[in-house]
Amino acid sequence: MKDHPVRNSIYNVYFSPTKATQKIAYEVADAIAADRDLTSIAINLTKPKSRPVRAGGQENDVFLFAFPVYSGRVPAVLIDCIDQFEGDGAKAVVVGVYGNRHYDDALLEAADLLGERGFKVIAAGAFIGEHSMAPRVGAGRPDADDLAVAAQFGHDVAALIEQGATETPAIKGNRPYRDGMPDTGARPATTDACTKCGICVKLCPMGIIDADDPAQVADGCLQCNACVKGCPQDAKRFEGEQAAAIVAMLEGNCLERKEPELFL
């Protein structure tokens, strides 16, 4: 595990298999860093070898925790990571990126988990990204308007810090949290178009795609679709009745544009 002991910094900590969360995280973190004259430290939790990592802060540091929302919850793969975080009074900001359905209890859950680790959560934001399973849902998100909102959110957070804010705002969500994503054993299929280039192997945040035979995918798939979106041959896809039903539900109910929700 790696230590990141730099003080007077903003820690931009994110998990982002398809880059949508990363885009939002950098907009928010860069705005806070500029306004507060902080050193920005990026900690990317996406790749398996980057987890877990000890990270945290001191009283004058800011800790941004950004993640994609999976089934209305914080991705289960990040819970062990959060257990390694140490707040020590640092102010924290929660950012969740969801696929235009709903973020449900994810922001509240993240705020609770960080609070338990000694952080003072002073703000949270729910942003929209293209849905991993249904590209028509949230297509092209985050877009320029989303990124502008994210940057302004960062400036507003910096202003809160200047004012000495320490209280957690009223964040939408419920306790107990909704059930998380069930383990259905779903995993992407691989077509004959696969050239074994290895791109999907490198992109998989769980490290479960076989390097010698990328058609072999072990248990533990998050259905993040990083391999699907990143394959230059379009050789990876989710197939079958279950995947089709999920896409149909999302396209039937979630095409109307949603806007970011901010809690300050």
PDB file of C-alpha atoms in Angstrom:
ATOM      1  CA  MET A   1       0.000   0.000   0.000  1.00  0.00           C
ATOM      2  CA  LYS A   2       1.133   3.564  -0.706  1.00  0.00           C
ATOM      3  CA  ASP A   3       1.189   6.560   1.623  1.00  0.00           C
ATOM      4  CA  HIS A   4       0.233  10.066   0.520  1.00  0.00           C
ATOM      5  CA  PRO A   5       1.235  12.300   3.447  1.00  0.00           C
ATOM      6  CA  VAL A   6       1.351  15.678   1.659  1.00  0.00           C
ATOM      7  CA  ARG A   7      -0.323  18.465   3.677  1.00  0.00           C
ATOM      8  CA  ASN A   8      -2.271  21.557   2.580  1.00  0.00           C
ATOM      9  CA  SER A   9      -3.601  19.646  -0.374  1.00  0.00           C
ATOM     10  CA  ILE A  10      -6.759  18.545  -2.078  1.00  0.00           C
ATOM     11  CA  TYR A  11      -6.854  14.802  -2.586  1.00  0.00           C
ATOM     12  CA  ASN A  12      -8.778  14.008  -5.755  1.00  0.00           C
ATOM     13  CA  VAL A  13      -9.694  10.371  -5.068  1.00  0.00           C
ATOM     14  CA  TYR A  14     -11.771   8.712  -7.769  1.00  0.00           C
ATOM     15  CA  PHE A  15     -12.893   5.396  -9.232  1.00  0.00           C
ATOM     16  CA  SER A  16     -13.811   5.769 -12.896  1.00  0.00           C
ATOM     17  CA  PRO A  17     -13.865   2.741 -15.233  1.00  0.00           C
ATOM     18  CA  THR A  18     -15.365   4.681 -18.173  1.00  0.00           C
ATOM     19  CA  LYS A  19     -13.841   8.132 -17.413  1.00  0.00           C
ATOM     20  CA  ALA A  20     -17.138   9.965 -16.754  1.00  0.00           C
ATOM     21  CA  THR A  21     -16.517  10.235 -13.022  1.00  0.00           C
ATOM     22  CA  GLN A  22     -12.913  11.259 -13.639  1.00  0.00           C
ATOM     23  CA  LYS A  23     -14.022  14.211 -15.772  1.00  0.00           C
ATOM     24  CA  ILE A  24     -16.350  15.526 -13.081  1.00  0.00           C
ATOM     25  CA  ALA A  25     -13.837  14.905 -10.292  1.00  0.00           C
ATOM     26  CA  TYR A  26     -11.123  16.948 -11.992  1.00  0.00           C
ATOM     27  CA  GLU A  27     -13.451  19.882 -12.644  1.00  0.00           C
ATOM     28  CA  VAL A  28     -14.462  20.026  -8.986  1.00  0.00           C
ATOM     29  CA  ALA A  29     -10.989  19.418  -7.582  1.00  0.00           C
ATOM     30  CA  ASP A  30      -9.257  21.894  -9.898  1.00  0.00           C
ATOM     31  CA  ALA A  31     -11.697  24.664  -8.960  1.00  0.00           C
ATOM     32  CA  ILE A  32     -11.181  24.050  -5.230  1.00  0.00           C
ATOM     33  CA  ALA A  33      -7.422  23.874  -5.662  1.00  0.00           C
ATOM     34  CA  ALA A  34      -7.320  27.160  -7.578  1.00  0.00           C
ATOM     35  CA  ASP A  35      -9.489  29.061  -5.118  1.00  0.00           C
ATOM     36  CA  ARG A  36      -7.804  27.685  -1.992  1.00  0.00           C
ATOM     37  CA  ASP A  37      -4.244  27.596  -3.366  1.00  0.00           C
ATOM     38  CA  LEU A  38      -3.938  23.892  -2.603  1.00  0.00           C
ATOM     39  CA  THR A  39      -1.685  21.260  -4.114  1.00  0.00           C
ATOM     40  CA  SER A  40      -3.848  18.787  -6.051  1.00  0.00           C
ATOM     41  CA  ILE A  41      -3.014  15.113  -5.471  1.00  0.00           C
ATOM     42  CA  ALA A  42      -4.845  12.680  -7.781  1.00  0.00           C
ATOM     43  CA  ILE A  43      -5.429   9.157  -6.471  1.00  0.00           C
ATOM     44  CA  ASN A  44      -6.975   6.908  -9.110  1.00  0.00           C
ATOM     45  CA  LEU A  45      -8.564   3.810  -7.567  1.00  0.00           C
ATOM     46  CA  THR A  46      -9.734   2.330 -10.860  1.00  0.00           C
ATOM     47  CA  LYS A  47      -7.070  -0.282 -11.512  1.00  0.00           C
ATOM     48  CA  PRO A  48      -6.893  -3.349  -9.235  1.00  0.00           C
ATOM     49  CA  LYS A  49      -3.249  -2.741  -8.317  1.00  0.00           C
ATOM     50  CA  SER A  50      -4.103   0.757  -7.074  1.00  0.00           C
ATOM     51  CA  ARG A  51      -6.376  -0.625  -4.340  1.00  0.00           C
ATOM     52  CA  PRO A  52      -6.334  -0.426  -1.405  1.00  0.00           C
ATOM     53  CA  VAL A  53      -4.376   2.736  -0.712  1.00  0.00           C
ATOM     54  CA  ARG A  54      -3.935   4.712   2.494  1.00  0.00           C
ATOM     55  CA  ALA A  55      -5.195   8.221   1.941  1.00  0.00           C
ATOM     56  CA  GLY A  56      -6.573  10.990   4.059  1.00  0.00           C
ATOM     57  CA  GLY A  57      -5.710  14.409   5.256  1.00  0.00           C
ATOM     58  CA  GLN A  58      -5.159  16.920   8.010  1.00  0.00           C
ATOM     59  CA  GLU A  59      -7.431  19.685   9.222  1.00  0.00           C
ATOM     60  CA  ASN A  60      -6.441  22.091   6.429  1.00  0.00           C
ATOM     61  CA  ASP A  61      -6.702  19.518   3.639  1.00  0.00           C
ATOM     62  CA  VAL A  62      -9.674  18.753   1.389  1.00  0.00           C
ATOM     63  CA  PHE A  63     -10.629  15.223   0.383  1.00  0.00           C
ATOM     64  CA  LEU A  64     -12.750  14.704  -2.751  1.00  0.00           C
ATOM     65  CA  PHE A  65     -14.227  11.222  -3.094  1.00  0.00           C
ATOM     66  CA  ALA A  66     -15.800  10.557  -6.519  1.00  0.00           C
ATOM     67  CA  PHE A  67     -17.373   7.344  -7.793  1.00  0.00           C
ATOM     68  CA  PRO A  68     -19.961   5.964 -10.234  1.00  0.00           C
ATOM     69  CA  VAL A  69     -23.257   4.991  -8.633  1.00  0.00           C
ATOM     70  CA  TYR A  70     -24.076   1.300  -9.043  1.00  0.00           C
ATOM     71  CA  SER A  71     -27.684   0.329  -8.335  1.00  0.00           C
ATOM     72  CA  GLY A  72     -28.103   3.366  -6.112  1.00  0.00           C
ATOM     73  CA  ARG A  73     -25.111   2.557  -3.896  1.00  0.00           C
ATOM     74  CA  VAL A  74     -21.383   3.118  -3.521  1.00  0.00           C
ATOM     75  CA  PRO A  75     -19.598   0.382  -5.526  1.00  0.00           C
ATOM     76  CA  ALA A  76     -18.908  -2.493  -3.149  1.00  0.00           C
ATOM     77  CA  VAL A  77     -15.349  -2.774  -4.452  1.00  0.00           C
ATOM     78  CA  LEU A  78     -14.571   0.596  -2.812  1.00  0.00           C
ATOM     79  CA  ILE A  79     -15.602  -0.307   0.734  1.00  0.00           C
ATOM     80  CA  ASP A  80     -12.216  -1.825   1.585  1.00  0.00           C
ATOM     81  CA  CYS A  81     -10.580   1.301   0.180  1.00  0.00           C
ATOM     82  CA  ILE A  82     -12.655   3.570   2.381  1.00  0.00           C
ATOM     83  CA  ASP A  83     -11.579   1.519   5.387  1.00  0.00           C
ATOM     84  CA  GLN A  84      -8.018   2.689   4.649  1.00  0.00           C
ATOM     85  CA  PHE A  85      -8.907   6.402   4.592  1.00  0.00           C
ATOM     86  CA  GLU A  86      -8.063   8.580   7.607  1.00  0.00           C
ATOM     87  CA  GLY A  87      -9.817  11.922   7.875  1.00  0.00           C
ATOM     88  CA  ASP A  88      -8.281  13.444  11.002  1.00  0.00           C
ATOM     89  CA  GLY A  89     -10.647  16.393  10.659  1.00  0.00           C
ATOM     90  CA  ALA A  90     -10.095  17.050   6.955  1.00  0.00           C
ATOM     91  CA  LYS A  91     -13.025  18.471   5.047  1.00  0.00           C
ATOM     92  CA  ALA A  92     -14.526  16.092   2.493  1.00  0.00           C
ATOM     93  CA  VAL A  93     -16.656  16.414  -0.630  1.00  0.00           C
ATOM     94  CA  VAL A  94     -18.658  13.515  -2.071  1.00  0.00           C
ATOM     95  CA  VAL A  95     -19.334  13.241  -5.816  1.00  0.00           C
ATOM     96  CA  GLY A  96     -21.499  10.493  -7.292  1.00  0.00           C
ATOM     97  CA  VAL A  97     -22.035  10.043 -11.037  1.00  0.00           C
ATOM     98  CA  TYR A  98     -25.113   8.098 -12.109  1.00  0.00           C
ATOM     99  CA  GLY A  99     -26.623   6.998 -15.399  1.00  0.00           C
ATOM    100  CA  ASN A 100     -29.696   9.277 -15.532  1.00  0.00           C
ATOM    101  CA  ARG A 101     -31.901   6.896 -13.499  1.00  0.00           C
ATOM    102  CA  HIS A 102     -31.314   7.917  -9.847  1.00  0.00           C
ATOM    103  CA  TYR A 103     -28.505   8.030  -7.332  1.00  0.00           C
ATOM    104  CA  ASP A 104     -30.801   6.743  -4.535  1.00  0.00           C
ATOM    105  CA  ASP A 105     -28.775   6.306  -1.310  1.00  0.00           C
ATOM    106  CA  ALA A 106     -25.255   6.475  -2.754  1.00  0.00           C
ATOM    107  CA  LEU A 107     -24.332  10.028  -1.700  1.00  0.00           C
ATOM    108  CA  LEU A 108     -25.690   9.538   1.803  1.00  0.00           C
ATOM    109  CA  GLU A 109     -23.884   6.225   2.139  1.00  0.00           C
ATOM    110  CA  ALA A 110     -20.574   7.752   1.030  1.00  0.00           C
ATOM    111  CA  ALA A 111     -20.984  10.666   3.423  1.00  0.00           C
ATOM    112  CA  ASP A 112     -21.727   8.284   6.298  1.00  0.00           C
ATOM    113  CA  LEU A 113     -18.711   6.110   5.495  1.00  0.00           C
ATOM    114  CA  LEU A 114     -16.349   9.079   5.311  1.00  0.00           C
ATOM    115  CA  GLY A 115     -17.786  10.507   8.514  1.00  0.00           C
ATOM    116  CA  GLU A 116     -16.988   7.247  10.255  1.00  0.00           C
ATOM    117  CA  ARG A 117     -13.373   7.632   9.103  1.00  0.00           C
ATOM    118  CA  GLY A 118     -12.973  11.072  10.668  1.00  0.00           C
ATOM    119  CA  PHE A 119     -13.811  13.365   7.762  1.00  0.00           C
ATOM    120  CA  LYS A 120     -16.078  16.406   7.946  1.00  0.00           C
ATOM    121  CA  VAL A 121     -18.294  16.078   4.862  1.00  0.00           C
ATOM    122  CA  ILE A 122     -19.316  19.613   3.920  1.00  0.00           C
ATOM    123  CA  ALA A 123     -20.769  19.092   0.429  1.00  0.00           C
ATOM    124  CA  ALA A 124     -22.037  16.472  -1.993  1.00  0.00           C
ATOM    125  CA  GLY A 125     -23.060  16.416  -5.621  1.00  0.00           C
ATOM    126  CA  ALA A 126     -24.861  13.999  -7.922  1.00  0.00           C
ATOM    127  CA  PHE A 127     -23.889  14.297 -11.577  1.00  0.00           C
ATOM    128  CA  ILE A 128     -24.989  12.431 -14.689  1.00  0.00           C
ATOM    129  CA  GLY A 129     -22.939  10.225 -16.983  1.00  0.00           C
ATOM    130  CA  GLU A 130     -23.854   8.066 -19.928  1.00  0.00           C
ATOM    131  CA  HIS A 131     -25.364   4.857 -18.568  1.00  0.00           C
ATOM    132  CA  SER A 132     -22.908   1.991 -18.822  1.00  0.00           C
ATOM    133  CA  MET A 133     -25.511  -0.562 -19.940  1.00  0.00           C
ATOM    134  CA  ALA A 134     -27.712   1.713 -22.074  1.00  0.00           C
ATOM    135  CA  PRO A 135     -25.730   4.327 -24.047  1.00  0.00           C
ATOM    136  CA  ARG A 136     -28.897   6.134 -25.182  1.00  0.00           C
ATOM    137  CA  VAL A 137     -29.622   6.935 -21.529  1.00  0.00           C
ATOM    138  CA  GLY A 138     -27.619   9.982 -20.551  1.00  0.00           C
ATOM    139  CA  ALA A 139     -25.972   9.947 -23.977  1.00  0.00           C
ATOM    140  CA  GLY A 140     -22.967  12.232 -24.190  1.00  0.00           C
ATOM    141  CA  ARG A 141     -22.990  13.044 -20.479  1.00  0.00           C
ATOM    142  CA  PRO A 142     -21.232  14.621 -18.787  1.00  0.00           C
ATOM    143  CA  ASP A 143     -21.464  17.377 -21.373  1.00  0.00           C
ATOM    144  CA  ALA A 144     -20.160  20.939 -21.370  1.00  0.00           C
ATOM    145  CA  ASP A 145     -23.038  22.136 -19.183  1.00  0.00           C
ATOM    146  CA  ASP A 146     -22.350  19.377 -16.637  1.00  0.00           C
ATOM    147  CA  LEU A 147     -18.671  20.265 -16.504  1.00  0.00           C
ATOM    148  CA  ALA A 148     -19.522  23.927 -15.984  1.00  0.00           C
ATOM    149  CA  VAL A 149     -21.803  23.013 -13.079  1.00  0.00           C
ATOM    150  CA  ALA A 150     -19.047  20.821 -11.631  1.00  0.00           C
ATOM    151  CA  ALA A 151     -16.532  23.668 -11.789  1.00  0.00           C
ATOM    152  CA  GLN A 152     -18.959  26.081 -10.149  1.00  0.00           C
ATOM    153  CA  PHE A 153     -19.669  23.470  -7.495  1.00  0.00           C
ATOM    154  CA  GLY A 154     -15.951  23.416  -6.762  1.00  0.00           C
ATOM    155  CA  HIS A 155     -15.857  27.210  -6.443  1.00  0.00           C
ATOM    156  CA  ASP A 156     -18.859  27.101  -4.101  1.00  0.00           C
ATOM    157  CA  VAL A 157     -17.176  24.452  -1.968  1.00  0.00           C
ATOM    158  CA  ALA A 158     -14.063  26.620  -1.762  1.00  0.00           C
ATOM    159  CA  ALA A 159     -16.231  29.494  -0.545  1.00  0.00           C
ATOM    160  CA  LEU A 160     -17.738  27.238   2.123  1.00  0.00           C
ATOM    161  CA  ILE A 161     -14.270  26.324   3.318  1.00  0.00           C
ATOM    162  CA  GLU A 162     -13.321  29.994   3.472  1.00  0.00           C
ATOM    163  CA  GLN A 163     -16.386  30.538   5.685  1.00  0.00           C
ATOM    164  CA  GLY A 164     -15.234  27.791   8.038  1.00  0.00           C
ATOM    165  CA  ALA A 165     -17.994  25.289   7.236  1.00  0.00           C
ATOM    166  CA  THR A 166     -17.819  22.004   9.156  1.00  0.00           C
ATOM    167  CA  GLU A 167     -21.408  20.728   9.112  1.00  0.00           C
ATOM    168  CA  THR A 168     -22.758  18.078   6.729  1.00  0.00           C
ATOM    169  CA  PRO A 169     -25.686  19.341   4.624  1.00  0.00           C
ATOM    170  CA  ALA A 170     -28.968  17.450   4.350  1.00  0.00           C
ATOM    171  CA  ILE A 171     -28.124  14.887   1.652  1.00  0.00           C
ATOM    172  CA  LYS A 172     -30.928  12.979  -0.047  1.00  0.00           C
ATOM    173  CA  GLY A 173     -31.101   9.275   0.669  1.00  0.00           C
ATOM    174  CA  ASN A 174     -32.464   6.735   3.099  1.00  0.00           C
ATOM    175  CA  ARG A 175     -31.202   4.659   5.991  1.00  0.00           C
ATOM    176  CA  PRO A 176     -31.146   1.712   5.863  1.00  0.00           C
ATOM    177  CA  TYR A 177     -29.768   1.937   2.344  1.00  0.00           C
ATOM    178  CA  ARG A 178     -31.407   0.137  -0.536  1.00  0.00           C
ATOM    179  CA  ASP A 179     -30.094  -3.287  -1.503  1.00  0.00           C
ATOM    180  CA  GLY A 180     -26.952  -3.119  -3.609  1.00  0.00           C
ATOM    181  CA  MET A 181     -26.327  -4.642  -6.996  1.00  0.00           C
ATOM    182  CA  PRO A 182     -27.082  -8.384  -6.883  1.00  0.00           C
ATOM    183  CA  ASP A 183     -24.392 -10.807  -7.983  1.00  0.00           C
ATOM    184  CA  THR A 184     -26.060 -12.315 -11.045  1.00  0.00           C
ATOM    185  CA  GLY A 185     -22.897 -13.746 -12.531  1.00  0.00           C
ATOM    186  CA  ALA A 186     -23.352 -11.570 -15.613  1.00  0.00           C
ATOM    187  CA  ARG A 187     -20.242 -10.972 -17.657  1.00  0.00           C
ATOM    188  CA  PRO A 188     -19.525  -9.712 -21.182  1.00  0.00           C
ATOM    189  CA  ALA A 189     -19.531 -12.066 -24.157  1.00  0.00           C
ATOM    190  CA  THR A 190     -16.711 -11.898 -26.699  1.00  0.00           C
ATOM    191  CA  THR A 191     -17.323 -12.226 -30.437  1.00  0.00           C
ATOM    192  CA  ASP A 192     -15.049 -13.650 -33.120  1.00  0.00           C
ATOM    193  CA  ALA A 193     -14.003 -10.085 -33.948  1.00  0.00           C
ATOM    194  CA  CYS A 194     -11.650 -10.175 -30.941  1.00  0.00           C
ATOM    195  CA  THR A 195      -7.994  -9.809 -31.951  1.00  0.00           C
ATOM    196  CA  LYS A 196      -6.631 -10.461 -28.426  1.00  0.00           C
ATOM    197  CA  CYS A 197      -5.103  -6.983 -28.394  1.00  0.00           C
ATOM    198  CA  GLY A 198      -5.362  -6.886 -24.594  1.00  0.00           C
ATOM    199  CA  ILE A 199      -7.020  -3.488 -24.290  1.00  0.00           C
ATOM    200  CA  CYS A 200      -9.970  -4.921 -22.375  1.00  0.00           C
ATOM    201  CA  VAL A 201      -7.582  -6.686 -20.009  1.00  0.00           C
ATOM    202  CA  LYS A 202      -5.957  -3.356 -19.122  1.00  0.00           C
ATOM    203  CA  LEU A 203      -9.289  -1.547 -18.794  1.00  0.00           C
ATOM    204  CA  CYS A 204     -11.025  -4.023 -16.488  1.00  0.00           C
ATOM    205  CA  PRO A 205     -11.176  -2.503 -12.972  1.00  0.00           C
ATOM    206  CA  MET A 206     -11.534  -5.953 -11.432  1.00  0.00           C
ATOM    207  CA  GLY A 207      -8.662  -7.631 -13.295  1.00  0.00           C
ATOM    208  CA  ILE A 208     -10.823 -10.608 -14.238  1.00  0.00           C
ATOM    209  CA  ILE A 209     -10.278 -10.777 -18.029  1.00  0.00           C
ATOM    210  CA  ASP A 210      -7.747 -13.422 -19.000  1.00  0.00           C
ATOM    211  CA  ALA A 211      -4.687 -11.903 -20.686  1.00  0.00           C
ATOM    212  CA  ASP A 212      -4.077 -14.942 -22.896  1.00  0.00           C
ATOM    213  CA  ASP A 213      -7.712 -15.473 -23.840  1.00  0.00           C
ATOM    214  CA  PRO A 214      -9.827 -12.303 -23.348  1.00  0.00           C
ATOM    215  CA  ALA A 215     -12.994 -14.316 -24.025  1.00  0.00           C
ATOM    216  CA  GLN A 216     -12.501 -15.824 -20.568  1.00  0.00           C
ATOM    217  CA  VAL A 217     -13.958 -13.545 -17.887  1.00  0.00           C
ATOM    218  CA  ALA A 218     -13.914 -14.720 -14.267  1.00  0.00           C
ATOM    219  CA  ASP A 219     -16.472 -13.999 -11.552  1.00  0.00           C
ATOM    220  CA  GLY A 220     -16.785 -10.518 -10.094  1.00  0.00           C
ATOM    221  CA  CYS A 221     -17.837  -8.416 -13.098  1.00  0.00           C
ATOM    222  CA  LEU A 222     -19.175  -4.965 -12.145  1.00  0.00           C
ATOM    223  CA  GLN A 223     -20.965  -4.545 -15.479  1.00  0.00           C
ATOM    224  CA  CYS A 224     -19.170  -1.202 -15.759  1.00  0.00           C
ATOM    225  CA  ASN A 225     -18.789  -1.758 -19.523  1.00  0.00           C
ATOM    226  CA  ALA A 226     -15.252  -0.382 -19.631  1.00  0.00           C
ATOM    227  CA  CYS A 227     -14.269  -3.334 -21.810  1.00  0.00           C
ATOM    228  CA  VAL A 228     -17.312  -2.869 -24.057  1.00  0.00           C
ATOM    229  CA  LYS A 229     -16.742   0.839 -24.595  1.00  0.00           C
ATOM    230  CA  GLY A 230     -12.981   0.472 -24.972  1.00  0.00           C
ATOM    231  CA  CYS A 231     -12.814  -2.406 -27.455  1.00  0.00           C
ATOM    232  CA  PRO A 232     -11.618  -1.093 -30.845  1.00  0.00           C
ATOM    233  CA  GLN A 233     -13.197  -4.095 -32.605  1.00  0.00           C
ATOM    234  CA  ASP A 234     -16.592  -3.864 -30.845  1.00  0.00           C
ATOM    235  CA  ALA A 235     -16.005  -7.464 -29.797  1.00  0.00           C
ATOM    236  CA  LYS A 236     -17.277  -7.224 -26.211  1.00  0.00           C
ATOM    237  CA  ARG A 237     -20.948  -6.934 -25.301  1.00  0.00           C
ATOM    238  CA  PHE A 238     -23.550  -7.965 -22.759  1.00  0.00           C
ATOM    239  CA  GLU A 239     -26.078 -10.325 -24.296  1.00  0.00           C
ATOM    240  CA  GLY A 240     -29.137 -12.318 -23.258  1.00  0.00           C
ATOM    241  CA  GLU A 241     -32.597 -11.665 -21.888  1.00  0.00           C
ATOM    242  CA  GLN A 242     -31.450 -10.074 -18.643  1.00  0.00           C
ATOM    243  CA  ALA A 243     -29.264  -7.478 -20.348  1.00  0.00           C
ATOM    244  CA  ALA A 244     -31.994  -6.731 -22.896  1.00  0.00           C
ATOM    245  CA  ALA A 245     -34.561  -6.274 -20.128  1.00  0.00           C
ATOM    246  CA  ILE A 246     -32.328  -3.819 -18.279  1.00  0.00           C
ATOM    247  CA  VAL A 247     -31.767  -1.746 -21.414  1.00  0.00           C
ATOM    248  CA  ALA A 248     -35.492  -1.779 -22.237  1.00  0.00           C
ATOM    249  CA  MET A 249     -36.395  -0.626 -18.723  1.00  0.00           C
ATOM    250  CA  LEU A 250     -33.863   2.178 -18.786  1.00  0.00           C
ATOM    251  CA  GLU A 251     -34.759   3.376 -22.267  1.00  0.00           C
ATOM    252  CA  GLY A 252     -38.459   3.205 -21.397  1.00  0.00           C
ATOM    253  CA  ASN A 253     -38.164   5.240 -18.210  1.00  0.00           C
ATOM    254  CA  CYS A 254     -34.936   7.237 -18.073  1.00  0.00           C
ATOM    255  CA  LEU A 255     -34.409   9.093 -21.344  1.00  0.00           C
ATOM    256  CA  GLU A 256     -35.618  12.463 -20.022  1.00  0.00           C
ATOM    257  CA  ARG A 257     -32.639  14.634 -19.153  1.00  0.00           C
ATOM    258  CA  LYS A 258     -31.849  14.976 -15.460  1.00  0.00           C
ATOM    259  CA  GLU A 259     -29.669  17.737 -14.049  1.00  0.00           C
ATOM    260  CA  PRO A 260     -27.011  17.644 -11.337  1.00  0.00           C
ATOM    261  CA  GLU A 261     -28.165  17.935  -7.720  1.00  0.00           C
ATOM    262  CA  LEU A 262     -25.913  19.713  -5.260  1.00  0.00           C
ATOM    263  CA  PHE A 263     -25.903  19.693  -1.471  1.00  0.00           C
ATOM    264  CA  LEU A 264     -24.016  22.543   0.198  1.00  0.00           C
TER     265      LEU A 264
END
